[in-house]
Amino acid sequence: MLLALLAAVTAVTTVAAAPAQAAGYRYWSFWDLTDGTWTYANQGPSIARPGDGDVQGFRFAVSENSQDAAKPRGPHDFGAICGATDARDGSKRVALVVDFGTRADATGGENPPAPRTACARVAEDATSAEALASVAEPLRYDSNALLCAIDGYPRTGCGEQVSGDTPETSGDTGTASGGAADADSGGPSAGVYAGIAAVVLLAAAAVWQSRRRR
């Protein structure tokens, strides 16, 4: 019985010590609005060529993969973003949503700007990257043409891996300036519960051993 109790203690503490999430990457994801729903873009912004009336989004977050990636937040209706921009021959209008993410996803303690929208009027053959550059410079790219920063954010880093034992998250909750979702919940941690369970189990083992010796 003692061996069984010790095994239970080991199991509890092992579960408590497990990482809260798997490793991810901190980067700008790129999105298309399709039938009112954000879908992960199947082309990069330097290749994609949106049409007049399209809505595209960019979101900075920590994500494991495209299925896990956090979507842009805020208004994303073309009329609301580009309604005041008239159509013109030889150009197109692209509505852009730029979401700088939450403080939990930020690099080096930076405070992300609030999400914003912009209507880019660009040449008919312009790429999404060109549309973004027209309203949100400076942009920063790495040597592999990966988009690293929009409007200078973040100041450093580009697609770096984030270990699974960090508290950072790519969830859609919270605010760009660091809201309730970025704060500690204030409840007991898993380690506290594991410690309580271990004490209870070891105490039970001691009682059993003392009775056995009588």
PDB file of N, CA and C in Angstrom, residues 3 14-15 24 28 30 32 36 43 62-63 68 71 90 94 115-116 128 137 161 163 172 175 177 186:
ATOM      1  N   LEU A   3       3.812   1.639  -1.304  1.00  0.00           N
ATOM      2  CA  LEU A   3       4.318   1.867  -2.651  1.00  0.00           C
ATOM      3  C   LEU A   3       3.254   2.481  -3.553  1.00  0.00           C
ATOM      4  N   THR A  14       3.842  14.991 -11.048  1.00  0.00           N
ATOM      5  CA  THR A  14       4.225  15.005 -12.457  1.00  0.00           C
ATOM      6  C   THR A  14       3.218  15.774 -13.292  1.00  0.00           C
ATOM      7  N   VAL A  15       1.924  15.531 -13.052  1.00  0.00           N
ATOM      8  CA  VAL A  15       0.886  16.261 -13.786  1.00  0.00           C
ATOM      9  C   VAL A  15       0.976  17.744 -13.510  1.00  0.00           C
ATOM     10  N   GLY A  24       5.335  27.304 -29.122  1.00  0.00           N
ATOM     11  CA  GLY A  24       4.749  27.997 -30.258  1.00  0.00           C
ATOM     12  C   GLY A  24       5.732  28.990 -30.831  1.00  0.00           C
ATOM     13  N   TRP A  28       3.517  37.513 -36.921  1.00  0.00           N
ATOM     14  CA  TRP A  28       2.352  38.137 -37.542  1.00  0.00           C
ATOM     15  C   TRP A  28       1.682  37.133 -38.474  1.00  0.00           C
ATOM     16  N   PHE A  30      -1.478  36.193 -41.179  1.00  0.00           N
ATOM     17  CA  PHE A  30      -2.127  36.918 -42.275  1.00  0.00           C
ATOM     18  C   PHE A  30      -3.451  36.242 -42.618  1.00  0.00           C
ATOM     19  N   ASP A  32      -7.593  36.375 -44.575  1.00  0.00           N
ATOM     20  CA  ASP A  32      -8.571  36.876 -45.537  1.00  0.00           C
ATOM     21  C   ASP A  32      -9.960  36.775 -44.921  1.00  0.00           C
ATOM     22  N   GLY A  36     -17.652  36.803 -44.365  1.00  0.00           N
ATOM     23  CA  GLY A  36     -17.767  37.327 -43.009  1.00  0.00           C
ATOM     24  C   GLY A  36     -16.951  36.608 -41.956  1.00  0.00           C
ATOM     25  N   GLN A  43      -1.635  32.348 -49.109  1.00  0.00           N
ATOM     26  CA  GLN A  43      -0.481  32.972 -49.729  1.00  0.00           C
ATOM     27  C   GLN A  43       0.064  34.032 -48.785  1.00  0.00           C
ATOM     28  N   VAL A  62       1.310  34.571 -30.240  1.00  0.00           N
ATOM     29  CA  VAL A  62       2.055  33.323 -30.107  1.00  0.00           C
ATOM     30  C   VAL A  62       1.124  32.191 -30.515  1.00  0.00           C
ATOM     31  N   SER A  63       1.510  31.422 -31.520  1.00  0.00           N
ATOM     32  CA  SER A  63       0.662  30.348 -32.040  1.00  0.00           C
ATOM     33  C   SER A  63       1.507  29.120 -32.333  1.00  0.00           C
ATOM     34  N   ASP A  68      -4.180  26.881 -34.843  1.00  0.00           N
ATOM     35  CA  ASP A  68      -4.183  27.424 -33.492  1.00  0.00           C
ATOM     36  C   ASP A  68      -4.110  28.959 -33.479  1.00  0.00           C
ATOM     37  N   LYS A  71      -7.130  35.014 -34.341  1.00  0.00           N
ATOM     38  CA  LYS A  71      -7.650  35.822 -35.444  1.00  0.00           C
ATOM     39  C   LYS A  71      -7.642  37.309 -35.085  1.00  0.00           C
ATOM     40  N   GLY A  90      -8.248  52.578 -62.230  1.00  0.00           N
ATOM     41  CA  GLY A  90      -6.805  52.358 -62.135  1.00  0.00           C
ATOM     42  C   GLY A  90      -6.307  52.083 -60.727  1.00  0.00           C
ATOM     43  N   VAL A  94      -8.528  48.344 -50.443  1.00  0.00           N
ATOM     44  CA  VAL A  94      -8.395  47.135 -49.622  1.00  0.00           C
ATOM     45  C   VAL A  94      -8.553  47.549 -48.168  1.00  0.00           C
ATOM     46  N   PRO A 115      -5.662  47.631 -31.548  1.00  0.00           N
ATOM     47  CA  PRO A 115      -5.972  47.230 -32.927  1.00  0.00           C
ATOM     48  C   PRO A 115      -6.521  48.412 -33.704  1.00  0.00           C
ATOM     49  N   ARG A 116      -6.252  48.447 -34.998  1.00  0.00           N
ATOM     50  CA  ARG A 116      -6.771  49.541 -35.817  1.00  0.00           C
ATOM     51  C   ARG A 116      -7.101  49.055 -37.210  1.00  0.00           C
ATOM     52  N   SER A 128      -0.757  42.524 -51.244  1.00  0.00           N
ATOM     53  CA  SER A 128      -1.223  42.837 -49.886  1.00  0.00           C
ATOM     54  C   SER A 128      -0.131  43.554 -49.092  1.00  0.00           C
ATOM     55  N   GLU A 137       3.451  51.818 -42.398  1.00  0.00           N
ATOM     56  CA  GLU A 137       4.910  51.800 -42.322  1.00  0.00           C
ATOM     57  C   GLU A 137       5.382  52.329 -40.961  1.00  0.00           C
ATOM     58  N   GLN A 161      10.816  31.086 -31.606  1.00  0.00           N
ATOM     59  CA  GLN A 161      10.100  30.049 -30.870  1.00  0.00           C
ATOM     60  C   GLN A 161       9.943  30.465 -29.421  1.00  0.00           C
ATOM     61  N   SER A 163       9.056  28.856 -25.698  1.00  0.00           N
ATOM     62  CA  SER A 163       9.004  27.563 -25.028  1.00  0.00           C
ATOM     63  C   SER A 163       7.647  27.350 -24.385  1.00  0.00           C
ATOM     64  N   ASP A 172      -7.743  34.789 -27.957  1.00  0.00           N
ATOM     65  CA  ASP A 172      -8.419  35.968 -28.456  1.00  0.00           C
ATOM     66  C   ASP A 172      -8.940  36.867 -27.352  1.00  0.00           C
ATOM     67  N   THR A 175      -7.305  42.565 -23.901  1.00  0.00           N
ATOM     68  CA  THR A 175      -7.247  43.776 -24.698  1.00  0.00           C
ATOM     69  C   THR A 175      -5.821  44.041 -25.117  1.00  0.00           C
ATOM     70  N   SER A 177      -4.038  46.565 -24.732  1.00  0.00           N
ATOM     71  CA  SER A 177      -3.241  47.298 -23.757  1.00  0.00           C
ATOM     72  C   SER A 177      -3.022  46.508 -22.482  1.00  0.00           C
ATOM     73  N   GLY A 186      -5.437  34.823  -9.771  1.00  0.00           N
ATOM     74  CA  GLY A 186      -5.451  34.931  -8.322  1.00  0.00           C
ATOM     75  C   GLY A 186      -5.826  33.653  -7.613  1.00  0.00           C
TER      76      GLY A 186
END
